[in-house]
C-alpha cells in the first residue's frame, strides 16, 4: 500500500490512483526584453548553455537577444528543439538560424549520436509521436492545423467535423497524447512545431485549401455577426470574442487575399474595419484593407459595395492626418467618399461610421454648411448609434453653429441608453471639454469617462484618453489627479505606440510642469513634442498648439522674443486656412505678449481678433485675466482698438505673412 511510482509518459496511463502532473514547455520571454531580462527565462538559459558548448564565445547582448528570443518562441520552448537549434548556431549564427526557422524540419537535424534515433532530428521527434496516433486522431490534428492561435470546441466542430469525423470524441485524446494544449481558457492549442508538421501533411493530402476555405467561411460568419453588436450593450463581450480570435481572423483574411477569394476578402475586411478602429489597429488595418482593395482595382463589384466601403473606411481614416494640408487631395477623397456612401446606401444599410466619415471629410474640405446639413440629417436617423454620433460631432468636434453643449449632452444620454462604452467615453470627454470652456464643473463627467475604456482599447487610445482626462483635471484644479493620469499614460508607452501618442504624453507633461511652476521642465517637454511633430506628423493644428503653448511658457519665463517667435511659427503652421479655435488661442497668446511688452492698445486689437476667430480662448483663466489687464491698461482706447481688431487684416494686426517664418 505504501508503494508510489513516478512515470514519464506522453499520455496518461489510465490506471486507478493515477495523478497527472503535465510538464509544460520551458518558460518563454516576451518580445522586446533586455538581455538581462531574457536570461531569466528557462528556454533562453537552455539555448545559451547549449550554444556556448559549440561556440564558446556566444553571449546574450543587445544584438543576439532579439534573435534568441525569436528562436525560443518559434520553437515553443520545446527543450529538444532548442538543443537541436543551438547545435546549428556555430555554422549559421543566431540571426541566420532565426531567419530560417520556417524550414525547421530540414534545418534542425544532427542531434547527439548517442541519442535515440527519434531524438536526432526535429522531424523524427514529431513523426514518432504522430505514428502513435490513430487514423482519426491524425485526421483531426491535420485539420486543426488551419487554426492560428487555437480553437474552441465549437470552432473545431464547425471547421473540422465533416466526412463523419466525431470531433467531440477525438479531441480529448489529442489532449491526452500531448498533441494539443488546454491552457484553461476553453481553447485548444497546438505547439507551432506540431502545427507546422500537421500543415505539411494536410498539404500533401491535397486538402489544405479545402479546410482553409472552411476556416475562412467560419470566421467570416463570426465577424459579420459581431459587427453590429460592437455598437451596443454587448460591446465588451463581442470585443473580447473577436480579440480571442484575432489570429484566426487575420489568417482567414490573409488566405482570402492571397488566394484571390475576392468576396470573402472584401466581406471579412469590411466587417472587421470597426473592430480594428476600436482596438486602435488603424495603421495595420489600412495595410490589410489596401491589400484587399488591390483585388478590385476597378471598384466595388455589384452586391459588395457595402463591404468595399468598409475597407475604404480603414484606409481613409488612417490617411486623414496626411491629407489635411493638401486641398486637392482632400477634395478628391471627399468626392470618392460621397459617391461610395451613396452607392452603398442603394444596396442597403451601411455601417454608421461611413456617413460620419463623409461629414467629417466634407468639413475638412471646407464645405462646412454641407457638413452641418449632413449631420443634421444623421441626427434624425432611426439608427440610434448614428444619431448619437452625429450629435456628438455636430456639437463638439467640428465647431459648427448651434448649441454644442446641448447636442453633446443628448449624445451622452443616447450612448448611455445604448450601453456603448466607446461612444459614451468620447461623448463624456467632449462634453467635459465644452463645460470647462465656460468654467462649469466637470468632475462627474471625468470620473465616469475614466473607467469606460480601460483594459480593452489599444495603448494609443488609452494614452489619448488619459492625457485628455489629465488636461480636464488641470482645468478643474485637480493637479494631483492630472499627475496620476499623466503617469498612467507614460506607463502605456512601448515600442509599438505611435508618434502621436508620444507627442500627447510630452504635451501633457509640459502642461503639468507649467501648472506646477516648473517652467524649465515645461520648455524641455515642449521641445521634445515639437521635435516629434516635425519629424513624424504634419497635422497643422497640433503643430500650432504646441508652438503656441511653448510660446506661452517662454512668456512666463520673461523671454518675450522667444515667445513671439514661437507664436509666429504657430501662425505659419496653421497656414492660409486655419483651424479657428486654435487660431484664436494663438492670437490670444500674441495679445498677452503685446501686453507684457507694454503695448496695451495692440493687445486689445489682438484680443479682438482672437474673439472674431473663436471665443474658445476665453476658457483659459490666464488669457481671460490678461484681457482684463489689457482693458485696464488701455483705458478708454480699449473698446475702439478691440473692435478694430475684430475686422482687421493680418497686415493691420502687424502679423507676418503666411509662410514667412519658414
XYZ file of C-alpha atoms in Angstrom, residues 119-462:
344
model
C 15.733 12.363 -30.808
C 18.292 13.171 -33.510
C 16.131 15.401 -35.726
C 13.079 17.545 -35.098
C 11.208 15.737 -37.839
C 11.917 12.365 -36.220
C 10.640 13.642 -32.872
C 7.294 14.685 -34.324
C 6.963 11.680 -36.636
C 7.486 9.288 -33.735
C 4.583 10.895 -31.825
C 2.494 11.126 -34.985
C 2.863 7.439 -35.794
C 1.396 6.542 -32.405
C -1.909 8.310 -33.224
C -4.983 6.546 -34.551
C -6.123 7.424 -38.098
C -8.974 9.585 -36.719
C -6.574 11.431 -34.420
C -4.193 12.154 -37.292
C -7.052 13.391 -39.467
C -8.334 15.791 -36.803
C -4.828 17.023 -35.927
C -4.154 17.812 -39.578
C -7.402 19.756 -39.949
C -6.870 21.632 -36.685
C -3.599 22.964 -38.093
C -5.518 25.550 -40.153
C -6.314 27.382 -36.885
C -3.850 30.050 -35.780
C -3.924 30.832 -32.080
C -6.051 27.853 -31.162
C -9.710 26.905 -31.448
C -12.742 26.436 -29.238
C -14.615 23.138 -29.328
C -17.421 24.750 -31.352
C -14.918 26.195 -33.848
C -13.237 22.817 -34.238
C -16.567 21.098 -34.852
C -17.646 23.674 -37.442
C -14.408 23.640 -39.429
C -13.089 20.094 -38.982
C -16.205 17.998 -38.441
C -17.090 16.852 -41.938
C -16.785 13.361 -43.522
C -18.319 11.833 -40.402
C -15.384 12.756 -38.144
C -16.574 12.930 -34.494
C -14.609 15.920 -33.241
C -16.025 15.778 -29.696
C -14.928 12.145 -29.303
C -11.446 12.526 -30.815
C -10.356 15.919 -29.458
C -9.815 14.805 -25.830
C -7.481 12.007 -26.941
C -5.263 14.565 -28.741
C -5.050 16.459 -25.463
C -4.205 13.269 -23.578
C -1.469 12.462 -26.105
C 0.071 15.937 -25.765
C -0.662 16.982 -29.364
C -2.915 19.768 -28.054
C -2.665 22.050 -25.050
C -5.578 23.377 -22.992
C -4.391 26.429 -21.028
C -7.719 26.609 -19.165
C -9.385 29.283 -21.308
C -11.643 26.896 -23.208
C -9.326 26.794 -26.213
C -7.259 24.011 -27.733
C -3.821 24.975 -28.998
C -1.091 23.218 -30.952
C 2.547 23.965 -30.405
C 3.749 25.739 -33.522
C 6.162 22.940 -34.370
C 3.381 20.333 -34.272
C 1.153 22.653 -36.299
C 3.834 23.129 -38.981
C 4.172 19.347 -39.312
C 0.395 18.829 -39.469
C 0.020 21.568 -42.103
C 2.644 19.881 -44.230
C 0.718 16.610 -44.036
C -2.572 18.364 -44.846
C -0.942 19.935 -47.891
C 0.482 16.594 -49.011
C -3.029 15.106 -48.792
C -4.373 17.800 -51.132
C -6.908 19.049 -48.550
C -5.219 22.218 -47.323
C -7.219 24.654 -49.494
C -10.492 22.906 -48.630
C -10.002 23.403 -44.891
C -8.548 26.888 -45.310
C -11.769 27.774 -47.124
C -13.934 26.248 -44.373
C -11.862 28.116 -41.757
C -12.265 31.452 -43.594
C -16.024 30.951 -44.051
C -16.443 30.163 -40.360
C -14.618 33.288 -39.199
C -16.366 35.440 -41.784
C -19.671 34.403 -40.171
C -18.280 35.351 -36.750
C -17.069 38.774 -37.947
C -20.368 39.618 -39.638
C -22.351 38.502 -36.598
C -20.163 40.582 -34.285
C -20.054 43.807 -36.311
C -23.445 45.331 -35.326
C -23.048 44.098 -31.735
C -19.951 46.251 -31.289
C -22.251 49.286 -31.087
C -24.447 48.182 -28.207
C -24.616 46.786 -24.704
C -22.748 43.605 -25.675
C -19.757 45.566 -26.925
C -17.231 44.285 -24.383
C -18.239 40.642 -24.768
C -18.014 40.762 -28.566
C -14.765 42.718 -28.441
C -13.318 40.002 -26.203
C -14.551 37.289 -28.542
C -13.007 38.899 -31.621
C -9.792 39.609 -29.737
C -9.538 35.943 -28.725
C -9.888 35.023 -32.417
C -7.681 37.814 -33.751
C -5.007 35.433 -35.075
C -7.622 33.278 -36.790
C -9.358 36.307 -38.296
C -6.076 37.665 -39.628
C -5.129 34.237 -41.019
C -8.514 33.910 -42.742
C -8.173 37.364 -44.309
C -4.596 36.680 -45.393
C -5.617 33.380 -47.024
C -8.572 35.010 -48.807
C -6.392 37.831 -50.162
C -3.522 35.522 -51.176
C -5.965 33.096 -52.836
C -7.776 35.982 -54.559
C -11.043 34.921 -52.927
C -12.342 38.419 -53.571
C -15.804 38.181 -51.997
C -14.575 36.570 -48.788
C -11.717 39.072 -48.500
C -13.951 42.125 -49.057
C -16.673 40.980 -46.684
C -14.254 39.974 -43.941
C -12.229 43.180 -44.210
C -15.393 45.314 -44.267
C -16.841 43.521 -41.238
C -13.611 43.911 -39.231
C -12.944 47.586 -40.003
C -14.828 48.922 -36.974
C -13.285 46.329 -34.654
C -9.831 47.399 -35.845
C -10.766 51.018 -35.203
C -11.942 50.300 -31.646
C -8.838 48.270 -30.892
C -6.594 51.007 -32.259
C -5.114 48.853 -35.043
C -5.557 51.649 -37.574
C -2.203 51.509 -39.326
C -2.304 47.720 -39.660
C -5.936 47.910 -40.769
C -5.055 50.353 -43.545
C -2.348 47.996 -44.833
C -4.659 44.959 -44.763
C -7.530 46.859 -46.354
C -5.218 48.241 -49.037
C -4.154 44.696 -49.948
C -7.789 43.623 -50.208
C -8.728 46.618 -52.360
C -5.991 45.637 -54.810
C -8.200 42.636 -55.672
C -10.802 45.027 -57.130
C -8.830 47.762 -58.932
C -11.883 48.770 -60.989
C -14.076 49.476 -57.975
C -16.651 47.529 -55.986
C -18.479 44.624 -57.645
C -22.271 44.650 -57.546
C -23.598 43.430 -54.240
C -20.335 44.126 -52.412
C -20.347 47.932 -52.287
C -21.030 47.999 -48.532
C -18.146 45.613 -47.852
C -15.901 47.645 -50.175
C -16.900 50.825 -48.345
C -15.878 49.262 -45.030
C -12.430 48.567 -46.466
C -12.185 52.132 -47.741
C -13.086 53.385 -44.256
C -9.999 51.633 -42.843
C -7.748 53.206 -45.482
C -9.243 56.713 -45.382
C -9.256 57.298 -41.627
C -5.610 56.278 -41.423
C -4.725 58.859 -44.093
C -6.726 61.847 -42.808
C -3.793 63.387 -40.955
C -1.566 63.131 -44.025
C -4.040 64.706 -46.463
C -5.073 67.618 -44.246
C -2.610 70.053 -45.820
C -3.399 69.042 -49.411
C -6.689 70.709 -50.501
C -6.802 68.951 -53.885
C -6.334 65.561 -52.261
C -8.949 66.315 -49.602
C -11.452 67.254 -52.295
C -10.694 64.064 -54.246
C -11.251 61.941 -51.132
C -14.457 63.850 -50.377
C -15.899 63.089 -53.811
C -14.894 59.440 -53.585
C -16.478 59.012 -50.134
C -19.617 60.817 -51.313
C -20.044 58.525 -54.298
C -19.190 55.421 -52.299
C -21.663 56.092 -49.490
C -24.432 56.848 -51.979
C -23.735 53.622 -53.897
C -23.552 51.594 -50.678
C -26.847 53.002 -49.424
C -28.529 51.770 -52.604
C -27.583 48.227 -51.540
C -28.957 48.635 -48.020
C -27.922 49.964 -44.591
C -24.238 50.848 -44.207
C -22.028 50.970 -41.152
C -22.946 54.276 -39.474
C -19.309 55.364 -39.275
C -19.303 55.781 -43.057
C -21.831 58.660 -43.051
C -19.954 60.195 -40.112
C -16.688 59.930 -42.056
C -18.440 61.537 -45.017
C -19.466 64.542 -42.914
C -16.009 64.903 -41.342
C -14.197 64.814 -44.692
C -16.727 67.295 -46.089
C -15.916 69.672 -43.235
C -12.163 69.185 -43.717
C -12.662 70.102 -47.391
C -14.066 73.460 -46.264
C -17.721 72.685 -47.018
C -18.890 73.370 -43.508
C -22.510 74.143 -44.413
C -22.793 70.853 -46.303
C -21.233 69.012 -43.366
C -23.670 70.661 -40.964
C -26.635 69.677 -43.156
C -25.421 66.069 -43.279
C -25.060 65.910 -39.508
C -28.495 67.470 -39.048
C -29.969 64.686 -41.173
C -27.964 61.962 -39.427
C -29.054 63.285 -36.013
C -32.650 62.447 -37.037
C -31.711 58.920 -38.163
C -33.557 55.826 -36.967
C -30.148 54.284 -36.265
C -29.559 55.263 -32.604
C -25.763 54.952 -32.842
C -25.594 57.134 -35.962
C -27.877 59.743 -34.392
C -25.815 59.869 -31.182
C -22.544 60.117 -33.116
C -23.878 62.895 -35.336
C -24.957 64.900 -32.288
C -21.534 64.452 -30.698
C -19.657 65.503 -33.856
C -22.014 68.398 -34.574
C -21.786 69.689 -31.029
C -18.164 69.253 -30.178
C -15.739 68.260 -32.899
C -16.292 70.480 -35.933
C -17.120 73.793 -34.223
C -20.348 74.139 -36.162
C -23.003 76.726 -35.287
C -25.610 75.805 -32.679
C -25.859 74.748 -29.060
C -22.921 72.365 -28.942
C -23.210 71.549 -25.253
C -26.878 70.593 -25.587
C -26.102 68.366 -28.599
C -23.284 66.546 -26.831
C -25.314 66.124 -23.632
C -28.005 64.438 -25.734
C -25.335 62.238 -27.330
C -24.211 61.200 -23.833
C -27.787 60.249 -22.959
C -28.201 58.189 -26.128
C -24.887 56.366 -25.870
C -25.654 55.570 -22.238
C -29.040 54.138 -23.256
C -27.320 52.010 -25.919
C -24.749 50.715 -23.442
C -21.978 51.594 -25.931
C -18.877 52.346 -23.888
C -16.548 53.777 -26.552
C -19.085 56.311 -27.827
C -20.110 57.219 -24.262
C -16.478 57.807 -23.295
C -15.901 60.095 -26.300
C -19.133 62.000 -25.667
C -18.354 62.479 -21.951
C -14.857 63.793 -22.707
C -16.263 66.138 -25.359
C -18.971 67.411 -23.016
C -16.416 67.937 -20.241
C -14.243 69.996 -22.597
C -17.214 72.174 -23.568
C -18.187 72.722 -19.942
C -14.600 73.517 -18.993
C -14.561 76.324 -21.574
C -17.191 78.177 -19.587
C -15.750 77.239 -16.200
C -18.508 74.769 -15.273
C -17.922 71.700 -13.087
C -16.677 68.611 -14.937
C -15.700 66.212 -12.138
C -18.727 63.952 -12.599
C -18.055 63.596 -16.329
C -14.343 62.979 -15.827
C -14.920 60.291 -13.200
C -17.434 58.463 -15.377
C -15.270 58.595 -18.515
C -12.132 57.415 -16.712
C -13.023 53.730 -16.485
C -15.100 53.153 -19.602
C -12.348 52.051 -21.989
C -9.621 50.864 -19.601
C -8.359 47.383 -20.330
C -9.675 46.834 -23.845
C -8.581 49.704 -26.077
C -5.108 49.979 -27.605
C -2.176 51.640 -25.861
C -2.532 54.611 -28.235
C -6.194 55.102 -27.381
C -5.568 54.606 -23.670
